[in-house]
């Protein structure tokens, strides 16, 4: 399949033409990848079950792993799900933004979009490009992340071009995703709020609206056959081919450990830019995560995970992040990339 690749620019007219072409492709049942503040999405018409099937095929994604329905404005939510008072409080506080809410679905959303569940996940992106695309399409857009299933989610156009060229109708190439990890997913039911996936809207932020229960799949390992509340959490994700291991300990202990480990294996470590000097005397590859703050780590994590395999190492290490704020999302994605391998030093 030929894939149209269109680059957004500073000229509004050019961009509007791109959204016009993309909107028509979506209405006609085709697939368009687009930028958003979280990661790039792979969109299809959320009211068209064939489009949803095409999304699963393009990603190589199991069809029991449901898609998120993206809306241009929060007022549209009631058309696609049964909203409640808590939903509107979340919407008031955090939408548009990097948060997805799971609610009972309405009939118009096909079962293929929800992987057979009777709930649907809805989100209103804060990215202007994403919202313009949804408006141009005139239909809600079902979209998971625009990566091949199992690979790290794409945070820049090049990742999408690598994964999706030849598999979908169009790629809208825009800026790097600001946040860099996928949206927070929260389920609302009679038990209140359950966090299914941590993201840019943090537990601390949600807690201002009521109690938040954490799904055990966020920080724990699922037992064989166990079904998590967000089906996607059971799949191996984000994994580089190189073995990734998380290290939990002081810099001194980590230095000693790496020094021993380098005697037998070709190793690398992901570090903040200002930590590299401490480890640069070791015969290991040090890769910078950028500025020393958790937002930067979230922003660059997936890019780093994609790059790990280019360094020719046997093992890559990364320090366990602090789990507060967006750190919980970084920790959750890292755990999956590391196949839950943590060494306590
Ligand atoms: P992605 O953003 O590509 O990771 O895919 C969407 C995520 O939303 C997956 O982890 C799904 O399991 C989750 N999701 C979508 N719809 C639902 C739903 N109705 N209930 C629970 N989780 C959902
Ligand atoms: Mg994904």
Coordinates of C-alpha atoms and ligand atoms in Angstrom, one line a residue:
X1 CA 0.0 0.0 0.0
X2 CA 1.3 3.5 -0.8
X3 CA 1.4 5.7 2.3
X4 CA 1.0 9.5 1.9
X5 CA 3.5 11.3 4.2
X6 CA 2.5 14.9 4.9
X7 CA 4.5 17.3 7.0
X8 CA 2.7 20.0 9.1
X9 CA 4.3 23.4 8.9
X10 CA 3.8 27.0 10.0
X11 CA 1.4 27.7 7.1
X12 CA -2.2 27.3 8.4
X13 CA -3.6 26.8 4.9
X14 CA -1.2 24.0 4.0
X15 CA -2.0 22.3 7.3
X16 CA -5.8 22.7 6.8
X17 CA -5.4 21.1 3.4
X18 CA -3.6 18.1 5.0
X19 CA -6.3 17.7 7.6
X20 CA -8.9 17.9 4.8
X21 CA -7.3 15.0 2.9
X22 CA -6.8 13.0 6.1
X23 CA -10.4 13.6 7.2
X24 CA -11.7 12.2 3.9
X25 CA -9.5 9.2 4.2
X26 CA -10.9 8.5 7.7
X27 CA -14.5 9.0 6.6
X28 CA -13.8 6.5 3.7
X29 CA -12.6 3.9 6.2
X30 CA -8.9 4.4 5.8
X31 CA -6.1 4.8 8.4
X32 CA -4.2 8.0 9.3
X33 CA -1.4 8.3 11.9
X34 CA -1.3 11.7 13.6
X35 CA 0.7 13.6 16.3
X36 CA -0.7 14.1 19.8
X37 CA 0.6 15.4 23.1
X38 CA 1.1 11.9 24.5
X39 CA 2.4 9.7 21.6
X40 CA 1.5 9.5 17.9
X41 CA -1.8 7.8 17.3
X42 CA -3.0 5.4 14.5
X43 CA -6.6 6.5 13.7
X44 CA -9.6 5.0 12.0
X45 CA -13.3 5.9 12.1
X46 CA -14.5 4.7 15.5
X47 CA -18.0 4.1 14.1
X48 CA -16.7 1.7 11.4
X49 CA -15.9 -1.8 12.6
X50 CA -13.9 -2.6 9.4
X51 CA -11.6 0.4 10.1
X52 CA -11.0 -1.0 13.6
X53 CA -10.1 -4.4 12.1
X54 CA -7.6 -2.6 9.8
X55 CA -6.0 -0.9 12.8
X56 CA -5.4 -4.3 14.5
X57 CA -4.0 -5.7 11.3
X58 CA -1.7 -2.7 10.6
X59 CA -0.2 -2.9 14.2
X60 CA -0.2 -6.6 14.4
X61 CA -2.2 -6.1 17.6
X62 CA -4.4 -8.8 19.2
X63 CA -8.1 -7.8 18.6
X64 CA -9.0 -8.3 22.3
X65 CA -6.9 -5.2 23.1
X66 CA -9.4 -2.3 22.7
X67 CA -8.8 1.1 21.1
X68 CA -9.3 4.6 22.6
X69 CA -12.0 6.7 21.0
X70 CA -10.7 10.3 20.5
X71 CA -13.1 13.2 20.4
X72 CA -12.7 16.8 19.3
X73 CA -14.6 18.2 22.3
X74 CA -15.7 16.8 25.6
X75 CA -19.4 17.7 24.9
X76 CA -19.5 14.8 22.4
X77 CA -18.8 12.2 25.0
X78 CA -22.4 11.5 25.9
X79 CA -23.1 10.4 22.2
X80 CA -20.7 7.5 22.6
X81 CA -20.8 6.5 26.3
X82 CA -23.0 6.8 29.4
X83 CA -21.3 9.7 31.3
X84 CA -21.9 10.4 35.0
X85 CA -21.1 13.2 37.5
X86 CA -17.6 12.1 38.2
X87 CA -16.8 12.0 34.5
X88 CA -17.8 15.7 34.1
X89 CA -15.7 16.6 37.1
X90 CA -12.7 14.9 35.6
X91 CA -13.5 16.6 32.3
X92 CA -13.7 20.0 33.9
X93 CA -10.4 19.5 35.6
X94 CA -8.3 17.7 33.0
X95 CA -9.8 17.7 29.5
X96 CA -8.7 18.4 26.9
X97 CA -5.5 16.6 28.0
X98 CA -3.6 13.3 28.4
X99 CA -6.4 11.4 30.2
X100 CA -8.7 8.6 29.0
X101 CA -11.9 7.6 30.8
X102 CA -13.5 4.2 30.6
X103 CA -17.3 4.2 30.8
X104 CA -20.2 2.0 29.7
X105 CA -20.4 2.2 25.9
X106 CA -23.4 3.1 23.7
X107 CA -24.6 0.9 20.9
X108 CA -23.0 3.1 18.1
X109 CA -19.5 2.0 19.1
X110 CA -18.8 -1.4 17.4
X111 CA -17.6 -4.3 19.5
X112 CA -14.4 -4.5 17.4
X113 CA -13.4 -1.1 18.8
X114 CA -13.8 -2.2 22.4
X115 CA -12.4 -5.7 22.0
X116 CA -15.8 -7.1 22.9
X117 CA -16.1 -5.2 26.2
X118 CA -19.2 -3.3 27.2
X119 CA -17.2 -0.3 28.1
X120 CA -15.5 2.3 25.9
X121 CA -12.4 4.4 26.5
X122 CA -12.8 8.1 25.5
X123 CA -10.2 10.9 25.3
X124 CA -10.1 14.5 24.1
X125 CA -6.5 15.3 23.2
X126 CA -5.1 18.8 24.0
X127 CA -2.9 18.6 20.8
X128 CA -4.4 21.1 18.4
X129 CA -3.3 19.0 15.4
X130 CA -5.1 16.0 16.8
X131 CA -8.3 18.0 17.5
X132 CA -8.2 19.6 14.0
X133 CA -7.9 16.1 12.4
X134 CA -10.9 14.8 14.4
X135 CA -13.0 17.9 13.4
X136 CA -12.0 17.5 9.8
X137 CA -13.0 13.8 9.9
X138 CA -16.4 14.7 11.4
X139 CA -16.4 11.3 13.2
X140 CA -14.8 10.1 16.4
X141 CA -11.4 8.5 15.8
X142 CA -10.4 5.1 17.3
X143 CA -6.7 5.2 17.9
X144 CA -4.1 3.2 19.7
X145 CA -0.5 4.2 19.5
X146 CA 1.0 4.2 16.0
X147 CA 3.7 1.6 16.6
X148 CA 4.0 -2.0 15.6
X149 CA 2.6 -4.0 18.5
X150 CA 5.2 -4.7 21.1
X151 CA 7.6 -1.9 20.0
X152 CA 7.9 1.3 22.0
X153 CA 5.1 3.9 21.3
X154 CA 6.2 6.5 18.7
X155 CA 7.0 9.9 20.0
X156 CA 8.2 11.5 16.8
X157 CA 7.2 11.3 13.1
X158 CA 10.3 9.2 12.2
X159 CA 9.2 6.4 14.5
X160 CA 5.8 6.3 12.8
X161 CA 7.4 6.4 9.3
X162 CA 9.7 3.5 10.3
X163 CA 6.8 1.4 11.7
X164 CA 3.8 2.2 9.5
X165 CA 5.0 3.1 5.9
X166 CA 3.3 0.7 3.5
X167 CA 0.8 -0.4 6.2
X168 CA -1.6 2.6 6.4
X169 CA -3.0 5.3 4.1
X170 CA -1.4 8.4 5.5
X171 CA 1.0 9.7 8.1
X172 CA 0.7 13.3 9.4
X173 CA 4.2 14.3 10.5
X174 CA 4.2 17.0 13.1
X175 CA 6.2 17.9 16.3
X176 CA 7.6 15.5 18.8
X177 CA 5.1 14.4 21.4
X178 CA 5.4 16.7 24.4
X179 CA 4.6 14.3 27.2
X180 CA 6.1 11.1 25.6
X181 CA 4.1 8.4 27.4
X182 CA 0.6 7.3 26.6
X183 CA -2.5 8.8 28.3
X184 CA -3.5 8.1 31.9
X185 CA -6.5 5.6 31.8
X186 CA -9.0 5.7 34.6
X187 CA -12.1 3.6 34.8
X188 CA -15.2 5.0 36.5
X189 CA -17.8 2.6 38.0
X190 CA -19.7 2.1 41.3
X191 CA -16.3 1.7 43.0
X192 CA -15.3 5.2 41.9
X193 CA -12.0 5.7 40.1
X194 CA -9.6 2.9 39.2
X195 CA -6.3 3.8 37.6
X196 CA -5.6 1.3 34.8
X197 CA -2.6 3.0 33.3
X198 CA -0.5 5.9 34.7
X199 CA 0.3 8.8 32.5
X200 CA 0.5 12.6 32.3
X201 CA -2.5 13.2 34.5
X202 CA -1.0 11.8 37.7
X203 CA -2.6 9.9 40.7
X204 CA -1.9 12.9 42.8
X205 CA -3.9 15.1 40.4
X206 CA -6.8 12.7 40.2
X207 CA -6.9 12.3 44.0
X208 CA -8.1 15.9 44.2
X209 CA -11.4 14.6 42.9
X210 CA -11.8 11.5 45.1
X211 CA -10.1 8.2 46.1
X212 CA -8.2 6.4 43.3
X213 CA -7.6 2.7 43.4
X214 CA -4.5 1.4 41.5
X215 CA -4.9 -1.6 39.3
X216 CA -2.4 -4.2 40.5
X217 CA -1.1 -4.6 36.9
X218 CA 0.5 -1.1 37.1
X219 CA 3.4 -2.0 39.3
X220 CA 3.1 -5.8 39.7
X221 CA 3.5 -8.8 37.5
X222 CA 0.4 -10.6 36.3
X223 CA 0.0 -14.3 37.2
X224 CA -0.3 -16.7 34.2
X225 CA -3.8 -16.4 32.8
X226 CA -4.7 -13.4 35.0
X227 CA -6.9 -10.8 33.2
X228 CA -6.1 -7.1 33.9
X229 CA -8.8 -4.4 33.8
X230 CA -7.0 -2.8 30.8
X231 CA -6.5 -5.7 28.4
X232 CA -3.4 -4.0 26.9
X233 CA -1.5 -4.2 30.2
X234 CA -1.1 -8.0 29.8
X235 CA 1.1 -7.8 26.7
X236 CA 4.8 -7.5 26.6
X237 CA 5.5 -4.0 25.5
X238 CA 8.2 -1.5 24.6
X239 CA 10.8 -4.2 24.7
X240 CA 14.1 -3.6 22.9
X241 CA 15.9 -6.7 21.6
X242 CA 18.8 -5.9 24.0
X243 CA 18.1 -7.2 27.5
X244 CA 17.1 -4.2 29.8
X245 CA 17.4 -4.5 33.5
X246 CA 16.4 -1.9 36.2
X247 CA 18.9 -1.1 39.0
X248 CA 17.7 -0.1 42.5
X249 CA 20.4 1.2 44.7
X250 CA 22.8 4.1 45.5
X251 CA 25.2 5.5 42.8
X252 CA 28.1 3.9 44.7
X253 CA 26.5 0.4 44.6
X254 CA 25.5 0.9 40.9
X255 CA 29.1 1.9 40.1
X256 CA 30.5 -1.2 41.7
X257 CA 27.9 -3.4 40.1
X258 CA 28.5 -2.0 36.6
X259 CA 32.3 -2.3 37.0
X260 CA 31.9 -6.0 37.8
X261 CA 29.3 -6.6 35.1
X262 CA 31.5 -4.9 32.5
X263 CA 34.2 -7.6 33.0
X264 CA 31.9 -10.3 31.5
X265 CA 29.4 -8.4 29.2
X266 CA 29.3 -5.5 26.8
X267 CA 27.0 -3.2 28.8
X268 CA 25.3 0.2 28.6
X269 CA 23.3 2.4 30.9
X270 CA 20.7 5.2 30.5
X271 CA 21.5 8.2 32.7
X272 CA 20.6 11.8 33.1
X273 CA 23.1 14.1 31.4
X274 CA 24.5 15.4 34.7
X275 CA 25.1 11.8 36.0
X276 CA 27.3 10.7 33.0
X277 CA 30.6 12.1 34.5
X278 CA 30.3 9.8 37.5
X279 CA 30.2 6.7 35.3
X280 CA 32.3 7.7 32.3
X281 CA 35.5 6.2 33.7
X282 CA 33.9 2.7 33.3
X283 CA 34.3 0.7 30.0
X284 CA 30.6 1.0 29.3
X285 CA 28.2 2.9 27.0
X286 CA 26.5 5.8 28.8
X287 CA 23.4 7.2 27.0
X288 CA 21.9 10.5 28.1
X289 CA 18.2 10.8 29.0
X290 CA 18.6 14.6 28.9
X291 CA 17.9 17.0 31.7
X292 CA 17.7 15.7 35.2
X293 CA 14.0 15.7 35.8
X294 CA 11.2 13.1 35.5
X295 CA 9.2 15.0 32.9
X296 CA 12.3 14.9 30.6
X297 CA 12.7 11.2 31.3
X298 CA 9.1 10.6 30.3
X299 CA 9.6 12.7 27.2
X300 CA 12.6 10.8 26.0
X301 CA 12.1 7.3 27.4
X302 CA 10.5 5.7 24.3
X303 CA 13.1 7.3 22.0
X304 CA 15.8 5.9 24.2
X305 CA 14.2 2.4 24.2
X306 CA 14.1 2.4 20.4
X307 CA 17.8 3.5 20.3
X308 CA 19.1 0.9 22.8
X309 CA 19.6 -1.8 20.1
X310 CA 21.8 0.5 18.0
X311 CA 24.6 0.4 20.6
X312 CA 25.6 -3.3 20.2
X313 CA 25.4 -4.1 23.9
X314 CA 24.5 -7.4 25.6
X315 CA 22.7 -5.7 28.4
X316 CA 21.4 -2.2 29.1
X317 CA 20.7 -0.9 32.6
X318 CA 18.5 1.9 33.8
X319 CA 18.0 3.3 37.3
X320 CA 14.6 2.8 39.0
X321 CA 12.8 6.2 38.8
X322 CA 11.0 7.9 41.7
X323 CA 7.4 6.7 41.4
X324 CA 5.7 10.0 42.3
X325 CA 3.9 12.2 39.7
X326 CA 4.6 11.1 36.1
X327 CA 7.3 8.9 37.6
X328 CA 4.7 6.2 38.1
X329 CA 4.1 6.1 34.3
X330 CA 7.9 6.0 33.6
X331 CA 8.3 3.2 36.2
X332 CA 5.3 1.3 34.7
X333 CA 6.7 1.5 31.1
X334 CA 10.2 0.7 32.2
X335 CA 9.0 -2.4 34.1
X336 CA 7.4 -3.7 30.9
X337 CA 10.4 -2.9 28.8
X338 CA 12.6 -4.7 31.3
X339 CA 10.2 -7.7 31.5
X340 CA 10.0 -6.9 35.2
X341 CA 13.8 -7.6 35.8
X342 CA 15.0 -5.4 38.7
X343 CA 18.2 -5.9 40.6
X344 CA 18.2 -4.6 44.1
X345 CA 21.7 -3.5 45.1
Ligands
LIG1 P1 -2.7 2.1 23.4 O1 -3.0 3.6 23.7 O2 -2.1 1.8 22.1 O3 -1.8 1.5 24.5 O4 -4.1 1.4 23.5 C1 -5.2 1.7 24.3 C2 -5.1 1.2 25.7 O5 -6.4 1.4 26.3 C3 -4.9 -0.3 25.9 O6 -4.0 -0.6 26.9 C4 -6.3 -0.9 26.2 O7 -6.2 -2.0 26.9 C5 -6.9 0.3 26.9 N1 -8.4 0.3 26.8 C6 -9.1 0.7 25.7 N2 -10.4 0.5 25.9 C7 -10.6 0.0 27.2 C8 -11.7 -0.4 28.0 N3 -12.9 -0.3 27.5 N4 -11.4 -0.9 29.2 C9 -10.2 -1.0 29.7 N5 -9.1 -0.6 29.0 C10 -9.3 -0.1 27.7
LIG2 MG1 0.1 1.2 22.5

